[in-house]
PDB file of C-alpha atoms in Angstrom:
ATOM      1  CA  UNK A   1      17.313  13.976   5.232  1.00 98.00           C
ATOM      2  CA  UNK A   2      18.640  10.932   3.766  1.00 98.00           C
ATOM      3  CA  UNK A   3      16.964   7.159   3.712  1.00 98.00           C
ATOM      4  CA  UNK A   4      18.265   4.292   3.472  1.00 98.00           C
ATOM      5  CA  UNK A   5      16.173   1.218   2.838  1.00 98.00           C
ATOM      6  CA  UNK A   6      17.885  -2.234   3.902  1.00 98.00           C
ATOM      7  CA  UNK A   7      16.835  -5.232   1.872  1.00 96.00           C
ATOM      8  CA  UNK A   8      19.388  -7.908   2.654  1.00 88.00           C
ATOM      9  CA  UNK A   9      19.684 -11.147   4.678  1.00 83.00           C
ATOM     10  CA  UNK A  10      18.786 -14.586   3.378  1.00 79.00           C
ATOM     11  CA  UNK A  11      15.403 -14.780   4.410  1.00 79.00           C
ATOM     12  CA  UNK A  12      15.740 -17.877   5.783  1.00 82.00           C
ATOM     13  CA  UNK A  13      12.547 -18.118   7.550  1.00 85.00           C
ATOM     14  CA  UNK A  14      10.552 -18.148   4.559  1.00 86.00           C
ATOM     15  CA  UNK A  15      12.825 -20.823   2.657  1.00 87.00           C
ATOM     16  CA  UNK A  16      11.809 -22.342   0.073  1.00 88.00           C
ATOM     17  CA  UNK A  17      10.471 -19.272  -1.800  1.00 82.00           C
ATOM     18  CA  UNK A  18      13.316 -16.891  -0.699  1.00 85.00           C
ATOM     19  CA  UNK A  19      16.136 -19.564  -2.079  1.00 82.00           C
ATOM     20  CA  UNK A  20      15.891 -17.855  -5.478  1.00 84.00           C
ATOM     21  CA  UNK A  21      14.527 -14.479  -4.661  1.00 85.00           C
ATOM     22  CA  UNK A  22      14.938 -11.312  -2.129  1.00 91.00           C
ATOM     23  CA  UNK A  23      12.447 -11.723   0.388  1.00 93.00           C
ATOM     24  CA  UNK A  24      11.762  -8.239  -0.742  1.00 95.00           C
ATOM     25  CA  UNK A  25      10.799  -8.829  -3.521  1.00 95.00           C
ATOM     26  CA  UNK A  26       7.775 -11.407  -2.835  1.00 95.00           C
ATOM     27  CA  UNK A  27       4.367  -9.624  -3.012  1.00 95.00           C
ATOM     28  CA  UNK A  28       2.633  -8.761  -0.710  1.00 97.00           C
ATOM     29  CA  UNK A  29      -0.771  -8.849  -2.602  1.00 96.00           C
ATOM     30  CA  UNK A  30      -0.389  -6.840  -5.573  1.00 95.00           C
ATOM     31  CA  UNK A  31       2.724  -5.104  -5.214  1.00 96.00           C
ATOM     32  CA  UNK A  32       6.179  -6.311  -3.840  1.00 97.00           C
ATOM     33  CA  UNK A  33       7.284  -6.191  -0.550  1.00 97.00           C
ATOM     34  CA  UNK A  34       9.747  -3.529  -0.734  1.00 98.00           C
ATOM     35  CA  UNK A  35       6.946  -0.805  -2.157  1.00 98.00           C
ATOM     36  CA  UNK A  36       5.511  -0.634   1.106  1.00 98.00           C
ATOM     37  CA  UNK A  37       9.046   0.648   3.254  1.00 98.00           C
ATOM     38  CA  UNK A  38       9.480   3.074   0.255  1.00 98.00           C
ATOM     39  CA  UNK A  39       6.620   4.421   0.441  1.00 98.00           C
ATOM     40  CA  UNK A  40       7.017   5.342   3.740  1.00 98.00           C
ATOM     41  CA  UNK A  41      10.125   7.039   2.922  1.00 98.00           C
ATOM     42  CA  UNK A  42       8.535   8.988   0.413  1.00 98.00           C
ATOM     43  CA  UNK A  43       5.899   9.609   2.462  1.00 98.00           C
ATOM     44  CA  UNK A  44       8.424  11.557   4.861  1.00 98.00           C
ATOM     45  CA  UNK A  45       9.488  13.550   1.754  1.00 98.00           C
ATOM     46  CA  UNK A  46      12.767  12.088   1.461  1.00 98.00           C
ATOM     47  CA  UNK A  47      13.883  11.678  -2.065  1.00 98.00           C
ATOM     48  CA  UNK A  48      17.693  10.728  -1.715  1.00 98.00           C
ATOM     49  CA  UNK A  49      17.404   6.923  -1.061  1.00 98.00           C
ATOM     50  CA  UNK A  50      20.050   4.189  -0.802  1.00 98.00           C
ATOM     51  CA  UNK A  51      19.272   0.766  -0.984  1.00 98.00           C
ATOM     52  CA  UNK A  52      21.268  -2.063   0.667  1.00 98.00           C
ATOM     53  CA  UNK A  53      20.451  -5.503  -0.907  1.00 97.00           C
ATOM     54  CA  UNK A  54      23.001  -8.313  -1.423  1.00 95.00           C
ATOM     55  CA  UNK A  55      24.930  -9.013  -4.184  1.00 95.00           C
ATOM     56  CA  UNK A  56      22.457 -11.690  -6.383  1.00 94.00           C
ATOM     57  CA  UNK A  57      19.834  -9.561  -5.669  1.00 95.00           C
ATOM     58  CA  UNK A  58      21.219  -5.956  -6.230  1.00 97.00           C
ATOM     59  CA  UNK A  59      20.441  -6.888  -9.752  1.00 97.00           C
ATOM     60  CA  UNK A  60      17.210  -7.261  -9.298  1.00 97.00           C
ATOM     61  CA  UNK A  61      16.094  -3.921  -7.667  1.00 98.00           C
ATOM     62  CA  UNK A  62      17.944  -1.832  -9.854  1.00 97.00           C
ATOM     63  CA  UNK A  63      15.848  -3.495 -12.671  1.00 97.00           C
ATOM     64  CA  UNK A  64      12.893  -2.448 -10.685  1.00 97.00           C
ATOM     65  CA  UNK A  65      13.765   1.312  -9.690  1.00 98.00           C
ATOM     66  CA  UNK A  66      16.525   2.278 -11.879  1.00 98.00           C
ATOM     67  CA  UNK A  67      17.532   6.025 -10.700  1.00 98.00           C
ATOM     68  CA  UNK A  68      14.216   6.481  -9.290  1.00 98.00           C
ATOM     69  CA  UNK A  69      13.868   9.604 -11.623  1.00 98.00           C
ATOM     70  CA  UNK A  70      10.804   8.358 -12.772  1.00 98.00           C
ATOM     71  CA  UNK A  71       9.379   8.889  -9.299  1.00 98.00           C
ATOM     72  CA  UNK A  72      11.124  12.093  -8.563  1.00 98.00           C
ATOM     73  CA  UNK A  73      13.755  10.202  -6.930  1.00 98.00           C
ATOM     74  CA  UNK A  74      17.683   9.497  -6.755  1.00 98.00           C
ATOM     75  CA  UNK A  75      18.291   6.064  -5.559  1.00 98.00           C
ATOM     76  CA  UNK A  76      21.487   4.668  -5.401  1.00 98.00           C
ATOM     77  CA  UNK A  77      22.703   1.206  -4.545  1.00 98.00           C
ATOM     78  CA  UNK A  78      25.030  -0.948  -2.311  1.00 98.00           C
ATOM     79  CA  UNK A  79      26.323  -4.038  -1.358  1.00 97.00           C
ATOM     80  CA  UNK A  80      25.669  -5.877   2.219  1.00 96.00           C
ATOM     81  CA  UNK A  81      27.477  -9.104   1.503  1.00 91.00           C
ATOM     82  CA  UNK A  82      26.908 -10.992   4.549  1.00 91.00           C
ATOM     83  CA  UNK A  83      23.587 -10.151   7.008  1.00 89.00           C
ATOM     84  CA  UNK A  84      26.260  -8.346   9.636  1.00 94.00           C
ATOM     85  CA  UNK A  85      23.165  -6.203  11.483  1.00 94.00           C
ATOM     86  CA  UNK A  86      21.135  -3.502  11.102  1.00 97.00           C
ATOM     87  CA  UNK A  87      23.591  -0.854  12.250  1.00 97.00           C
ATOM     88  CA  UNK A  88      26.095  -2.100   9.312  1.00 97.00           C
ATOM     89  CA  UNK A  89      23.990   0.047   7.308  1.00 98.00           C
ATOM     90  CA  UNK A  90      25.423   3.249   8.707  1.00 98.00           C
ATOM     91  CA  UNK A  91      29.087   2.345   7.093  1.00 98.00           C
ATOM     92  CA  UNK A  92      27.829   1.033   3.851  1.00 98.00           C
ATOM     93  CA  UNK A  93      25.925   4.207   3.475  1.00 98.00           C
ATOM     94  CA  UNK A  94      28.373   6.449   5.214  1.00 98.00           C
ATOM     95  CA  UNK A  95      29.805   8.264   2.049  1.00 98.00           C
ATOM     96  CA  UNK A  96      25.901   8.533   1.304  1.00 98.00           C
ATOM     97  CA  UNK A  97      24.666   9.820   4.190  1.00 98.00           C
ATOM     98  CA  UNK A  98      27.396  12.620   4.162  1.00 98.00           C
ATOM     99  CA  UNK A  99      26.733  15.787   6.614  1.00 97.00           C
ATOM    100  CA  UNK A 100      22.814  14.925   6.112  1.00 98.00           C
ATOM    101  CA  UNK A 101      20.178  13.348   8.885  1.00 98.00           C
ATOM    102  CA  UNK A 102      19.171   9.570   8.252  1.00 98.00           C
ATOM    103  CA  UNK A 103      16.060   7.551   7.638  1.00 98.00           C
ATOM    104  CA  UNK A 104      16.528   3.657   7.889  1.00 98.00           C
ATOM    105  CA  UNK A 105      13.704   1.830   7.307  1.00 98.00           C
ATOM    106  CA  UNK A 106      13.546  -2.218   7.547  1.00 97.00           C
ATOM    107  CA  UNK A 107      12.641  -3.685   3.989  1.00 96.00           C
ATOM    108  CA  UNK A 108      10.151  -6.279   5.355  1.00 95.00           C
ATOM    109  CA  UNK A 109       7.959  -3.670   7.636  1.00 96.00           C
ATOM    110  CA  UNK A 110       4.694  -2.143   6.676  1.00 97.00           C
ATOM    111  CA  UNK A 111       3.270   0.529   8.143  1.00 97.00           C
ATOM    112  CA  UNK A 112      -0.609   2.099   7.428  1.00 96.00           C
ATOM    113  CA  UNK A 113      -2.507   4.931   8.498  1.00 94.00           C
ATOM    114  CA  UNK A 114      -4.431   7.796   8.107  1.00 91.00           C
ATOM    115  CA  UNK A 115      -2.036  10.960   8.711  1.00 93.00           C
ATOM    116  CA  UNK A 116       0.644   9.221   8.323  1.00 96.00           C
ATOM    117  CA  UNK A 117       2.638  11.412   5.712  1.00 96.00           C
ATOM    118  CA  UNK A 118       2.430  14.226   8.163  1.00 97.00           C
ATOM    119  CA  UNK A 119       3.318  12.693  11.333  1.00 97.00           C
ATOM    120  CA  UNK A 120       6.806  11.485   9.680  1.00 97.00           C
ATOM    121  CA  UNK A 121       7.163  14.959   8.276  1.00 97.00           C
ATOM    122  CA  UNK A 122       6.910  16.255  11.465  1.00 97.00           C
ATOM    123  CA  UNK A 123       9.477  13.532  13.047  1.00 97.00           C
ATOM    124  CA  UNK A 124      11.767  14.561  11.022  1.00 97.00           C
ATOM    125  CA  UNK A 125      11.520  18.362  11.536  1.00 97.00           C
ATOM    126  CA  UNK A 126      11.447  18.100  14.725  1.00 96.00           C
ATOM    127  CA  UNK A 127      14.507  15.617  14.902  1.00 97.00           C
ATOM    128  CA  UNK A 128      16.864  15.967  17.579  1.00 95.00           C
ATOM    129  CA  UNK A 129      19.486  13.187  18.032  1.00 97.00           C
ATOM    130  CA  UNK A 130      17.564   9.900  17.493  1.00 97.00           C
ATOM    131  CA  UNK A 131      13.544   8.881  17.137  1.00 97.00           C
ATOM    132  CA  UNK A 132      12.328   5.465  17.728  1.00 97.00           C
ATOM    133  CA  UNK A 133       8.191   4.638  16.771  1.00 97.00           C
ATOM    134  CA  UNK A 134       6.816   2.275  18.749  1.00 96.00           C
ATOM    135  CA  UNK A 135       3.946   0.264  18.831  1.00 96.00           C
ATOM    136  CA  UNK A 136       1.677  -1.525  21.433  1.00 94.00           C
ATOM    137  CA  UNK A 137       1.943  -5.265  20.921  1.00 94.00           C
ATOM    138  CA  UNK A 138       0.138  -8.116  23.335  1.00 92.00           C
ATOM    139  CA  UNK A 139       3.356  -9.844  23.405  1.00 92.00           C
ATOM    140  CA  UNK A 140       6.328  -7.330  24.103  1.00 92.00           C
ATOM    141  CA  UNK A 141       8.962  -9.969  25.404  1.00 93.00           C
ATOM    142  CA  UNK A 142       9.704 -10.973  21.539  1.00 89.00           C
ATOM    143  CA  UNK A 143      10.541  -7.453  20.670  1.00 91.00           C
ATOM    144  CA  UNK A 144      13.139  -4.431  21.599  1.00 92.00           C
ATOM    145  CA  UNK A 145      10.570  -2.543  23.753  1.00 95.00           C
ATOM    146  CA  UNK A 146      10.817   1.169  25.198  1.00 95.00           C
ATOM    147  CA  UNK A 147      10.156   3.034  27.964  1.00 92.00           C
ATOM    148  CA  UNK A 148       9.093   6.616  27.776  1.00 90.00           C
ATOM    149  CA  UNK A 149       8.442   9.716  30.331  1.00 88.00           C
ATOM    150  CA  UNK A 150       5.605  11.745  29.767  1.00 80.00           C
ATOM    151  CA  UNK A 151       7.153  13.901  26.915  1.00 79.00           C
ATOM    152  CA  UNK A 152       7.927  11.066  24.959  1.00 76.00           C
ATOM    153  CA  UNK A 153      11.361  11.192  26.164  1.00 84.00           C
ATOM    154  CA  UNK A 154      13.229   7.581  26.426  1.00 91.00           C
ATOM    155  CA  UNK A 155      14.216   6.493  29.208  1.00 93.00           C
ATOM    156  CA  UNK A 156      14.821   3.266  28.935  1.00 94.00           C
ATOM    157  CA  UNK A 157      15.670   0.070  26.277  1.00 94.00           C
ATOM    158  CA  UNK A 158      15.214  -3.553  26.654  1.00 92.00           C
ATOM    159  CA  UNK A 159      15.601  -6.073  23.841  1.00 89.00           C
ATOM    160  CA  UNK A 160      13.302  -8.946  24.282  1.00 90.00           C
ATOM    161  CA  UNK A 161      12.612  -8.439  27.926  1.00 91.00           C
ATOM    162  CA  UNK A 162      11.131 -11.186  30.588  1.00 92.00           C
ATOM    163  CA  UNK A 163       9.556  -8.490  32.387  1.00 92.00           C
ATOM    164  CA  UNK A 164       8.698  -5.708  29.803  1.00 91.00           C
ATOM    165  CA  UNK A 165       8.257  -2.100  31.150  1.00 92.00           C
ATOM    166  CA  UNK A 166       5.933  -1.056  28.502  1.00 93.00           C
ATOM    167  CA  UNK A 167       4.234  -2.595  25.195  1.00 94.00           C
ATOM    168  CA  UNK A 168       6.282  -0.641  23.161  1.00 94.00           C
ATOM    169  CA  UNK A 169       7.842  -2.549  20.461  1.00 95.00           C
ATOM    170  CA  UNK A 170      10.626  -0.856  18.811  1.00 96.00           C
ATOM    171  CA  UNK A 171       9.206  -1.021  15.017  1.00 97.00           C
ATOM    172  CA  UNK A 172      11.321  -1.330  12.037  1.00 96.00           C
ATOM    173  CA  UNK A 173      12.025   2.626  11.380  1.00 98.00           C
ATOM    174  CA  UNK A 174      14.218   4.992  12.569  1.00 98.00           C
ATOM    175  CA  UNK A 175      15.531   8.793  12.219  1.00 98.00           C
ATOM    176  CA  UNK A 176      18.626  10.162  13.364  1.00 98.00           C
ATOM    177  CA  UNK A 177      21.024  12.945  13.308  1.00 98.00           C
ATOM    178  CA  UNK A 178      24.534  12.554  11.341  1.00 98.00           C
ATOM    179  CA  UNK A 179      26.004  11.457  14.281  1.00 98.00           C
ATOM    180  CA  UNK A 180      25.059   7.841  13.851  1.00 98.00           C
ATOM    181  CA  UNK A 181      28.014   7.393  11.651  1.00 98.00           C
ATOM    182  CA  UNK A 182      30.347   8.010  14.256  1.00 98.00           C
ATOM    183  CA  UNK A 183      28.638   6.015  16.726  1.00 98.00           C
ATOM    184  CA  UNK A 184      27.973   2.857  14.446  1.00 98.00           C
ATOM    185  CA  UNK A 185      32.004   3.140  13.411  1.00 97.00           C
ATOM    186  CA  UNK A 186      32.229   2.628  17.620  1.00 96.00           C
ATOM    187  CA  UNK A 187      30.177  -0.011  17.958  1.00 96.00           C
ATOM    188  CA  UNK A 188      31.924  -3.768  18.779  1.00 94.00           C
ATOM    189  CA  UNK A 189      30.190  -6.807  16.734  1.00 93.00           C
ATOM    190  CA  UNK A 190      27.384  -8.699  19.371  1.00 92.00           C
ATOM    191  CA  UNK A 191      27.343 -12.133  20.689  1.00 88.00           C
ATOM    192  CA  UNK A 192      26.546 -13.163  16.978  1.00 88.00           C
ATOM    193  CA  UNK A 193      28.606 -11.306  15.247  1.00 90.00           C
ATOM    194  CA  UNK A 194      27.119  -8.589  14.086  1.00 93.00           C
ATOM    195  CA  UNK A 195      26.465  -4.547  14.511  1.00 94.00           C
ATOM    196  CA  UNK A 196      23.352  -4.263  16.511  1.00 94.00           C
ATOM    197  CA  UNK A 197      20.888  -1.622  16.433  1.00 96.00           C
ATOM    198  CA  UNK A 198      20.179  -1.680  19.694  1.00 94.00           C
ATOM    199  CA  UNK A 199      23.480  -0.432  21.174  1.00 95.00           C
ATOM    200  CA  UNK A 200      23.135   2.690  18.418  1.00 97.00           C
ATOM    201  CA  UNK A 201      20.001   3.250  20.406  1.00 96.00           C
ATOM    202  CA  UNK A 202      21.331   2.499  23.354  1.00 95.00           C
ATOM    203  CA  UNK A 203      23.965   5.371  23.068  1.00 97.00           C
ATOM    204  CA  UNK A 204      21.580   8.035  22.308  1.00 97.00           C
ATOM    205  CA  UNK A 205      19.717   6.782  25.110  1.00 96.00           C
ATOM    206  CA  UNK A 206      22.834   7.854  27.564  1.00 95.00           C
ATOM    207  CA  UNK A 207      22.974  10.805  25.787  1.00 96.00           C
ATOM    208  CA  UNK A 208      19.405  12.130  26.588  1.00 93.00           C
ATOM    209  CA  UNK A 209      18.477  12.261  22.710  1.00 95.00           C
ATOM    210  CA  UNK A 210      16.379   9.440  21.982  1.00 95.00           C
ATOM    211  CA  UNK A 211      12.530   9.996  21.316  1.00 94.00           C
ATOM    212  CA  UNK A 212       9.871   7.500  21.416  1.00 95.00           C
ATOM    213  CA  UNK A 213       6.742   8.614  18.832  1.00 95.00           C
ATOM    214  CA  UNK A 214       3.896   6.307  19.522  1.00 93.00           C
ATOM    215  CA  UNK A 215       1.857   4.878  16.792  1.00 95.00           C
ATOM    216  CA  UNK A 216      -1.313   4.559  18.770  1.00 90.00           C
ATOM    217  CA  UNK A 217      -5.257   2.864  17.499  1.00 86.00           C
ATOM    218  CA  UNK A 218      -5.434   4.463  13.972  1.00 90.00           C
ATOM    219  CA  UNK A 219      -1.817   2.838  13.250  1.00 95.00           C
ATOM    220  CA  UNK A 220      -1.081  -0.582  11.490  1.00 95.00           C
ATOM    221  CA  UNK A 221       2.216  -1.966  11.494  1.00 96.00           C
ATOM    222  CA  UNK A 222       3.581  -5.097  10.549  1.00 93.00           C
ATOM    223  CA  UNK A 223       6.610  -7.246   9.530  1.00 83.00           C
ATOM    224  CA  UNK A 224       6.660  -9.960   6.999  1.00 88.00           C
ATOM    225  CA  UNK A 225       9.190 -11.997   8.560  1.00 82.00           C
ATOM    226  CA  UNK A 226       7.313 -15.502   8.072  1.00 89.00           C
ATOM    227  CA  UNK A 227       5.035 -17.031   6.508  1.00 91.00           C
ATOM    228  CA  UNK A 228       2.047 -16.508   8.428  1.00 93.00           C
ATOM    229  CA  UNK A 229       2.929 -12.963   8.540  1.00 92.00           C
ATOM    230  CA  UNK A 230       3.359 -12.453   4.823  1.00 93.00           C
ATOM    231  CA  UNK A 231      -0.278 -13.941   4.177  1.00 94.00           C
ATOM    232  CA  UNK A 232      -1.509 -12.173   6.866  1.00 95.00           C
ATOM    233  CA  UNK A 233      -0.275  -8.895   5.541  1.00 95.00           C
ATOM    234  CA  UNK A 234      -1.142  -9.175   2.112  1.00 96.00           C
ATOM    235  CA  UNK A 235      -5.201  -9.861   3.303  1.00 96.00           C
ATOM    236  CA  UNK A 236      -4.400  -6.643   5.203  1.00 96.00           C
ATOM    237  CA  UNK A 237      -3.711  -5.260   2.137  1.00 96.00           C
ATOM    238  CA  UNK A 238      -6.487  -6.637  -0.029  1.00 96.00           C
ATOM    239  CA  UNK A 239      -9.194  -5.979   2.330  1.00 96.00           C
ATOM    240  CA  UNK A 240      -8.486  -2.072   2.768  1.00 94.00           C
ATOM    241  CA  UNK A 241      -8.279  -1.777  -1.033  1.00 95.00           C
ATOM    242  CA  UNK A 242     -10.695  -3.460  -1.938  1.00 94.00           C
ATOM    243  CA  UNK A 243     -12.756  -1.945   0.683  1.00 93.00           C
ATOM    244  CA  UNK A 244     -11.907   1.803   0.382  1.00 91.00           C
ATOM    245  CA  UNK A 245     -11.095   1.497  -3.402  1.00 92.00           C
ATOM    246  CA  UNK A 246      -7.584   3.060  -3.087  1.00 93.00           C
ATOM    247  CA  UNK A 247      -4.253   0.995  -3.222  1.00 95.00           C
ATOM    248  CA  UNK A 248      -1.912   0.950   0.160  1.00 96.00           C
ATOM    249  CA  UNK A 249       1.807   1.770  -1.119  1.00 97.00           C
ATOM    250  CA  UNK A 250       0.954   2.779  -4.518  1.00 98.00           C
ATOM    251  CA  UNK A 251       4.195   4.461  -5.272  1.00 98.00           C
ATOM    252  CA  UNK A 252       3.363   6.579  -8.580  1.00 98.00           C
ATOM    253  CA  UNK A 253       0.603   7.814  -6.920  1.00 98.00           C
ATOM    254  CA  UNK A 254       2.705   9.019  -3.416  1.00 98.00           C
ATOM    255  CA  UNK A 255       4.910  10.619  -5.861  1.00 98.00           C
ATOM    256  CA  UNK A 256       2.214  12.825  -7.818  1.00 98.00           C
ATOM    257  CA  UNK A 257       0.631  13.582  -4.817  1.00 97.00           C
ATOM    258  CA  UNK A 258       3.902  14.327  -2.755  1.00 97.00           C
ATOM    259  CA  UNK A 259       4.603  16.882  -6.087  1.00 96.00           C
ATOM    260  CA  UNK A 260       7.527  14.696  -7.296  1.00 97.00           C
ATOM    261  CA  UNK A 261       6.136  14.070 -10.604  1.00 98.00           C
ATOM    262  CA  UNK A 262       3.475  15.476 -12.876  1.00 97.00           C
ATOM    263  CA  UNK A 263      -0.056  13.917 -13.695  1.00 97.00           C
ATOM    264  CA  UNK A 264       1.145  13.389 -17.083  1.00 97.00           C
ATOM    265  CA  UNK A 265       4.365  11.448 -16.270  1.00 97.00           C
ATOM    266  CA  UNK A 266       2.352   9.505 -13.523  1.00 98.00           C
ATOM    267  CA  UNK A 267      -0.410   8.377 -16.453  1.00 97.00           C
ATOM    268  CA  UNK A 268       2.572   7.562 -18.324  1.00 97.00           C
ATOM    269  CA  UNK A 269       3.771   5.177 -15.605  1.00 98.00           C
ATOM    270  CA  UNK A 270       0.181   3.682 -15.323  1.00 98.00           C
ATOM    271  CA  UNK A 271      -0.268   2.577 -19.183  1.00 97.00           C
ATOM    272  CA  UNK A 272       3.350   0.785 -18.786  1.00 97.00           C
ATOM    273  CA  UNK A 273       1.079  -1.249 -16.462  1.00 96.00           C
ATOM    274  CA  UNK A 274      -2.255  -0.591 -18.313  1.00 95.00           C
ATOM    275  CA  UNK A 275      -3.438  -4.162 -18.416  1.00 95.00           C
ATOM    276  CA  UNK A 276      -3.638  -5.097 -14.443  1.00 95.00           C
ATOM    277  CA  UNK A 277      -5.608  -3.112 -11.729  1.00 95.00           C
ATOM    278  CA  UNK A 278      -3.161  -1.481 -10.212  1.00 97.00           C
ATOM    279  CA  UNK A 279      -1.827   0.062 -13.868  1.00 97.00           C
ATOM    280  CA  UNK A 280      -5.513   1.185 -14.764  1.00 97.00           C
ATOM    281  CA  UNK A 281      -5.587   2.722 -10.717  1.00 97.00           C
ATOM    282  CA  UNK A 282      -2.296   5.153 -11.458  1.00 98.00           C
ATOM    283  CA  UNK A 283      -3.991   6.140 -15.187  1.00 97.00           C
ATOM    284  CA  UNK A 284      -7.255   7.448 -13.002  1.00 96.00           C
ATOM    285  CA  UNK A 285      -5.622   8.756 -10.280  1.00 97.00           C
ATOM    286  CA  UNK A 286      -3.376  10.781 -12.613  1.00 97.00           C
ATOM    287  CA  UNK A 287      -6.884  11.765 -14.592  1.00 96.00           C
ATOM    288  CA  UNK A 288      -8.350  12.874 -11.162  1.00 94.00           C
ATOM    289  CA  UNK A 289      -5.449  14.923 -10.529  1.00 93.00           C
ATOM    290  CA  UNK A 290      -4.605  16.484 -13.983  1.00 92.00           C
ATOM    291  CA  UNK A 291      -8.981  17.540 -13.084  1.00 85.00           C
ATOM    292  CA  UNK A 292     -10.352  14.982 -16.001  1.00 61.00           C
ATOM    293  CA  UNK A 293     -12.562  13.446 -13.189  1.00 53.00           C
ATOM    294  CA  UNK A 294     -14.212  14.053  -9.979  1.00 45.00           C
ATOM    295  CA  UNK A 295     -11.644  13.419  -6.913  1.00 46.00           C
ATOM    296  CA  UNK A 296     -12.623   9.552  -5.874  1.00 43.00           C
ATOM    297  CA  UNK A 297     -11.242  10.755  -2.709  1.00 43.00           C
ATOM    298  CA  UNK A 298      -8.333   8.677  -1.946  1.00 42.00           C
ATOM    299  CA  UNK A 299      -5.484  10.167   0.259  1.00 42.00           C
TER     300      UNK A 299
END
């Protein structure tokens, strides 16, 4: 499986500070926002990534991931020029997608929790046509929400509904077959001009191939979309490392851990970084690894 990690628009809602930056690239406590949807990624074990970014800030995460070889990764890059939807991503990445399944994952959406790796290894095993994740919200009518029968079959969409069916939002990542190229090369631009996401779901929906996996209680997920939200996230963040001494999205330590890269390369990544906290946190989790110290336990 392929993933694709889509970092563009203008971030408008958090103007001023996204006038001269990606919203991506803000942090979100002590790392930057786009750590925490490639981690998830990697989590998955997907190692082939493509991220979509505009062209001023293209730049900018190349400078910060290069190839990826340094965590066991091949990333490549493209170009969304204007923020034409979600599903736009599926023909900018069609060449890199190829005959392969797809990850897309949202670049301002964090998700958190224990088991996590495995349950997206196991979505994407067990992938057959398209699989939504979902997660109960109070206030459904501001998301795309979903419907499911008891197998966790879909069996209905709404976007923003009045009268929701369910609390399901529809949460910023989703797995599907190689068919998605043909359908997004189908779809007709919305309302507002642009390739929605919804309609890709939508058809797999009227095929009978859409799954809904529910991330229930043990589950965090959030966007970053405003302001509130990306203060809110990042004392998320700082309370469950500082409370559990491990760091959320740490993405030298996913990749020693995940087998991409060996203790020694991943203590060479640390010192880079040697004089803040989270440089000195890769250096012992490397040691703990490599069997220099007890195991502090962190997953």
């Amino acid at each position: 499986m392929k993933g694709i990690v889509l970092a563009g628009g203008n971030g408008t809602r958090l103007h001023p500070a996204t006038q001269v930056v990606s919203k991506q690239l803000l942090p979100v406590y002590d790392k930057p926002m786009v750590y925490y949807p490639l981690s998830v990624l990697m989590l998955a074990g997907i190692r082939d990534i493509l991220l979509i970014s505009t062209p001023d800030d293209l730049p900018l995460f190349r400078r910060l991931f290069g190839d990826g070889s340094h965590l066991g990764l091949r990333m490549e890059y493209a170009t969304q020029s204007e923020p034409n939807g979600l599903a736009e991503a599926f023909l900018i990445g069609a060449d890199f997608i190829g005959e392969d399944s797809v990850a897309l994952v949202l670049g301002d959406n964090i998700f958190y929790g224990q088991g996590l790796s495995k349950l997206l290894q196991r979505s994407t095993v067990e992938l057959e046509g398209c699989t939504l994740f979902g997660y109960a919200v109070r206030d459904p009518q501001r998301y795309g929400v979903g419907e499911t029968d008891g197998a966790g079959r879909l069996v209905s969409l709404e976007e923003k509904p009045v009268s929701p069916r369910s609390n399901k939002a529809i949460t910023g990542l989703y797995l599907y077959d190689n068919e998605v190229t043909d359908i997004a090369r189908t779809l007709r631009p919305s309302a507002r001009g642009e390739l929605e996401i919804t309609d890709i779901n939508s058809e797999y929906l009227r095929q009978g191939r859409a799954r809904l996996v529910e991330l229930n209680r043990g589950y965090a997920w959030l966007d970053t979309g405003t302001h509130e939200s990306l203060l809110e996230a990042g004392q998320f963040v700082q309370v469950l490392e500082h409370r559990q001494g491990v760091r959320i999205a740490c993405l030298e330590e996913i990749a020693l851990r995940m087998g991409y890269i060996t203790p020694e390369a991943c203590h060479r990544l640390g010192e880079e970084l040697s004089k803040s906290g989270y440089g000195r946190y890769v250096m012992e989790i490397a040691e703990t690894i490599a069997g220099r110290k007890p195991d502090a336990g962190a997953e």
